[in-house]
Short mmCIF file of C-alpha atoms in Angstrom, two decimals:
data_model
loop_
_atom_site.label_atom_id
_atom_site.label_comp_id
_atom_site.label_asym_id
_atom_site.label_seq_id
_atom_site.Cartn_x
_atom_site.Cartn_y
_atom_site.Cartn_z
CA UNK A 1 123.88 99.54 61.84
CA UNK A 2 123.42 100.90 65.69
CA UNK A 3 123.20 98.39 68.05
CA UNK A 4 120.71 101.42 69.70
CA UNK A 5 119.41 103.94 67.25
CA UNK A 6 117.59 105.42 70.28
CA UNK A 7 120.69 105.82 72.21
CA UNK A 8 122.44 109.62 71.15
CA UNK A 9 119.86 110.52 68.93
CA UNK A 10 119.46 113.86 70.55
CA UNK A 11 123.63 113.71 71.10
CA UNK A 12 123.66 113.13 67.28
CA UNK A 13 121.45 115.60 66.25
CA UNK A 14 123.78 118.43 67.51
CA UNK A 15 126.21 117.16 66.26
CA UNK A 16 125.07 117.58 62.77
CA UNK A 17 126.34 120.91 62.65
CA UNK A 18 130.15 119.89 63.34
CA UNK A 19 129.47 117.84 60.37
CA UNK A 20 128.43 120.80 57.87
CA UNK A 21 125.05 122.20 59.12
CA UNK A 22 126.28 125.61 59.73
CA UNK A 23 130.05 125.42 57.81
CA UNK A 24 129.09 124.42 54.37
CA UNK A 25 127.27 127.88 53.72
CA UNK A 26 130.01 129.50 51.36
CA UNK A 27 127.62 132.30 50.22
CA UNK A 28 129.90 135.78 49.37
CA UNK A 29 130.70 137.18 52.34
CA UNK A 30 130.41 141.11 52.54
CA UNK A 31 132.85 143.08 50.34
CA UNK A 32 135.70 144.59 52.06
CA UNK A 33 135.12 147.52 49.50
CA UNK A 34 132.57 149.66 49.47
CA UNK A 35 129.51 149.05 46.98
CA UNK A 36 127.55 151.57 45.61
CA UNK A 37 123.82 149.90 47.17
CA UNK A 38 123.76 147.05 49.27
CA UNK A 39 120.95 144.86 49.02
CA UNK A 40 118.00 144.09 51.66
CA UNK A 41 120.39 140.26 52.85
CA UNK A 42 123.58 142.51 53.40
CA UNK A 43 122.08 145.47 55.38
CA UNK A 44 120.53 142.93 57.85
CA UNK A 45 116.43 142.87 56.17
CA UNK A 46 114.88 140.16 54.34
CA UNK A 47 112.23 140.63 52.40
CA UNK A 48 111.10 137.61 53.76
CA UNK A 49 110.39 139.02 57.04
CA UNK A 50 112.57 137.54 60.67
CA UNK A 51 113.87 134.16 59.81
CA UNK A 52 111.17 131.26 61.90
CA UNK A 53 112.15 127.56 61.48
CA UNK A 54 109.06 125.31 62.14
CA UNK A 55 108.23 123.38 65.22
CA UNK A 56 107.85 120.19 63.37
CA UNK A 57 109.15 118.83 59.61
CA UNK A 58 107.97 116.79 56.81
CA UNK A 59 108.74 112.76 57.78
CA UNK A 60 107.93 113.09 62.14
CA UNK A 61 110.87 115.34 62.90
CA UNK A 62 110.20 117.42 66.07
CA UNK A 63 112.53 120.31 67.71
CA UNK A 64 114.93 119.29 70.17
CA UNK A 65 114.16 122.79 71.94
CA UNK A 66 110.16 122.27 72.68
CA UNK A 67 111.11 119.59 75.38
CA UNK A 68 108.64 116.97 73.97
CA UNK A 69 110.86 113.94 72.95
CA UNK A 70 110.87 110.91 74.93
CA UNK A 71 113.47 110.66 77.97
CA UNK A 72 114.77 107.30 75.28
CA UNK A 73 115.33 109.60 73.05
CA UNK A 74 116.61 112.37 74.38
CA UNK A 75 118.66 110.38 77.46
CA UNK A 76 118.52 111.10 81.22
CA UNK A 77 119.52 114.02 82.42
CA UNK A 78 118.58 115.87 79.11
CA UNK A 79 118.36 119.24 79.96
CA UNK A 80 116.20 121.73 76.99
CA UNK A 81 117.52 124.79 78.04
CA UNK A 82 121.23 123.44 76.91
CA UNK A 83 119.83 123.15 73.71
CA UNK A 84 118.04 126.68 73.81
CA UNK A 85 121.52 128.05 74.72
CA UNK A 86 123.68 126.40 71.95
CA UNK A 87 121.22 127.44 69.55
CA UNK A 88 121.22 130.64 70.56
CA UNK A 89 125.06 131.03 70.24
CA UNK A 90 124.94 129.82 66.88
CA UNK A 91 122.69 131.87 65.78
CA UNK A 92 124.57 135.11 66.95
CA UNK A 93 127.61 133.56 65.56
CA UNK A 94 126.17 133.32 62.18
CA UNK A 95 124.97 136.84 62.71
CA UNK A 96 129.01 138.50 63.08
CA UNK A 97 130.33 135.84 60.67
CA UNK A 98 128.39 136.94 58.18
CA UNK A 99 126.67 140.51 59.05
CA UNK A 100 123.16 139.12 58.10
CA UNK A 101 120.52 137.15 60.09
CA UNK A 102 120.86 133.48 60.88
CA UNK A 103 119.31 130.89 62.94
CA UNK A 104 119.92 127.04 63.30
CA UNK A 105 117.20 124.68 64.86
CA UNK A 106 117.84 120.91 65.81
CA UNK A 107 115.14 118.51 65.41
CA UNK A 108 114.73 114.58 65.77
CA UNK A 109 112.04 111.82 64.91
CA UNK A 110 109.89 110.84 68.42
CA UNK A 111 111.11 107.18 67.96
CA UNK A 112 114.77 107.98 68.28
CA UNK A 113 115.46 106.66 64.43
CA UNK A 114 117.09 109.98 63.23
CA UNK A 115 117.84 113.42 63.62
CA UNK A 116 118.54 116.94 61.63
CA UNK A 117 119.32 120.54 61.72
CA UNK A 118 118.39 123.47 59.69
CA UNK A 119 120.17 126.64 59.05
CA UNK A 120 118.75 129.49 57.33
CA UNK A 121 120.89 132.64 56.58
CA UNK A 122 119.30 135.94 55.22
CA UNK A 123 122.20 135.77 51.70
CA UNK A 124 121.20 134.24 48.87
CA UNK A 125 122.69 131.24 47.79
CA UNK A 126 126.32 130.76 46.60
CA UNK A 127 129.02 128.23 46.29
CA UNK A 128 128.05 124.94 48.27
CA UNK A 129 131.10 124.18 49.90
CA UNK A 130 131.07 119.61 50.18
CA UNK A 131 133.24 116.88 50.36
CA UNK A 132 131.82 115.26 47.42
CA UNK A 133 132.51 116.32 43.55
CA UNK A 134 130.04 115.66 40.65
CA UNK A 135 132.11 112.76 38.99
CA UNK A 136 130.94 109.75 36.87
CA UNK A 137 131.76 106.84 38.97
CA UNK A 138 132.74 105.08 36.26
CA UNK A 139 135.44 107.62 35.71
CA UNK A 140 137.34 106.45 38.52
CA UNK A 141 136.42 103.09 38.31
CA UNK A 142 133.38 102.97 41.17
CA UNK A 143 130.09 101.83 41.03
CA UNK A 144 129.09 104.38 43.15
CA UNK A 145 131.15 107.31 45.13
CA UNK A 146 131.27 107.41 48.96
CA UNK A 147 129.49 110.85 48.62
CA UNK A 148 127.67 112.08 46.24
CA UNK A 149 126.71 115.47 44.66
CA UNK A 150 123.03 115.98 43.18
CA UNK A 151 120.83 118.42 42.15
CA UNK A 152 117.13 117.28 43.48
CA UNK A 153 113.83 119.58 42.57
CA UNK A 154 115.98 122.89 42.80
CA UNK A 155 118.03 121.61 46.17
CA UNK A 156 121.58 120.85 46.14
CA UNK A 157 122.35 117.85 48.42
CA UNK A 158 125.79 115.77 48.87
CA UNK A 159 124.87 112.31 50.07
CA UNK A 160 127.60 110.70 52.25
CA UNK A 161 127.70 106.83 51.65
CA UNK A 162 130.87 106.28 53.56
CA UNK A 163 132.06 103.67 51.47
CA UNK A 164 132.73 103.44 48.08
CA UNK A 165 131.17 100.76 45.79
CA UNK A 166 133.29 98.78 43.61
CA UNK A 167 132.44 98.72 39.72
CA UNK A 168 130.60 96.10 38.88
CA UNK A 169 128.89 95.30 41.94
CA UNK A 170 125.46 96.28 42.81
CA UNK A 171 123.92 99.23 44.34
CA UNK A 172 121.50 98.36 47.03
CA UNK A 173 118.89 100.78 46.34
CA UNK A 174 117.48 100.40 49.94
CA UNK A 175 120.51 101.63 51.93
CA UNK A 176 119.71 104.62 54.07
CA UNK A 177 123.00 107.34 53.63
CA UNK A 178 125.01 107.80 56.59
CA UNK A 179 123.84 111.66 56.34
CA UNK A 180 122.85 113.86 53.91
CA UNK A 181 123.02 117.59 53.23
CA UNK A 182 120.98 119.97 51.24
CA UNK A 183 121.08 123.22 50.34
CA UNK A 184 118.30 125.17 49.03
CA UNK A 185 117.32 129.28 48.11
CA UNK A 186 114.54 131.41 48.67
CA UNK A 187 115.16 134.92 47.57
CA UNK A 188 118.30 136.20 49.27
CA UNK A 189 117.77 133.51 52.00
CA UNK A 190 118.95 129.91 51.85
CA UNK A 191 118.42 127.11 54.07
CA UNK A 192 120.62 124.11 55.07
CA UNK A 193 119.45 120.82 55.97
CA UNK A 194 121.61 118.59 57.59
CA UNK A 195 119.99 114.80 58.58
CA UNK A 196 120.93 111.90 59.80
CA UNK A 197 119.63 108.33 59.48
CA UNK A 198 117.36 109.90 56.58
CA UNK A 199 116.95 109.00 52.94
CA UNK A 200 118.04 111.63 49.98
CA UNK A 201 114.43 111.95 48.81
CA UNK A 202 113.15 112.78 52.84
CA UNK A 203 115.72 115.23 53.35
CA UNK A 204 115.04 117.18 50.32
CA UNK A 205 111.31 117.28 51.22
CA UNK A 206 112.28 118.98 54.40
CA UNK A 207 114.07 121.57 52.59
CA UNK A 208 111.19 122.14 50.37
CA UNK A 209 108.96 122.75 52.87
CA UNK A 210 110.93 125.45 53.48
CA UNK A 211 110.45 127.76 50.76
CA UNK A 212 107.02 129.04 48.87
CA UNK A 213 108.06 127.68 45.81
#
């Protein structure tokens, strides 16, 4: 536990990224072959129109960039436009990395208690690169694995515990993950959610709120 959850919330939030929010998108990169027809994600066009992440998110989240959080959350000398350029940079790095549209948004909860990003990327979904496999516990002789890989309402989401439980002794069902990461598709556009602080169940609402369907 933090002594100060409020203290780096904001620091934390961009952080999320380092920790997967823009490298665990392992969707096919372009062919270096020609193809016969590319499709509307790989010449640069969604059908889903110019990718817009929301100013707010299921659970009290709020972006980073609107300059509205608390000076305890967001610490002194916070400066928005920082966060503006980052953002920005990302997003045009997704853009050459992967020759379609991208954009990454940070957000955090107004009471300082957590924090997320979202990337979206105009391909649709692929391979979700994680750190955690889909093993039986019991297998290896755990309880329960320090991460986790799950399939939640159509979102794929590894859930780091950080430690591993021992077999045979129990779960706590109210422990909050030390992050969690979902993946999820809409057409040939998928979205990332990265939080922190947040429970499995909160996160993949977020991600959900992200697509029609």
């Amino acid at each position: 536990m933090r002594d100060n959850p409020r203290l780096p919330l904001v620091s934390a939030a961009l952080g999320l990224v380092l920790l997967g929010g823009v490298v665990g998108f392992a969707v096919v990169l372009p062919d270096l072959v020609d193809e016969p027809q590319a499709t509307s994600a790989e010449s640069g066009a969604s059908d889903l129109g110019p990718i817009e992440l929301p100013d707010e998110l299921p659970g009290g989240f709020v972006a980073v960039d609107l300059g509205t959080l608390p000076e305890e959350v967001t610490g002194a000398g916070f400066d928005v436009q920082d966060v503006v350029t980052q953002q920005d940079s990302i997003d045009e790095g997704l853009e050459k990395t992967f020759g379609v549209p991208g954009k990454i948004r940070y957000y955090a909860a107004e009471d300082g208690s957590s924090g997320a990003s979202i990337t979206a990327l105009d391909k649709a979904p692929g391979l979700f690169l994680v750190n955690a496999v889909p093993v039986d516990p019991a297998v290896v002789g755990l309880e329960r694995l320090p991460s986790e890989l799950v399939n939640v309402d159509g979102a794929v989401c590894e859930v780091a515990w950080g430690q591993p439980v021992a077999e045979g002794q129990p779960v706590d069902p109210t422990q909050t993950p030390g992050a969690v990461r979902c993946q999820i598709g809409e057409g040939e556009r998928t979205y990332e959610v990265t939080g922190q602080g947040i429970t499995l169940d909160a996160t993949v609402a977020i991600a959900k709120s992200l697509v029609s369907s």
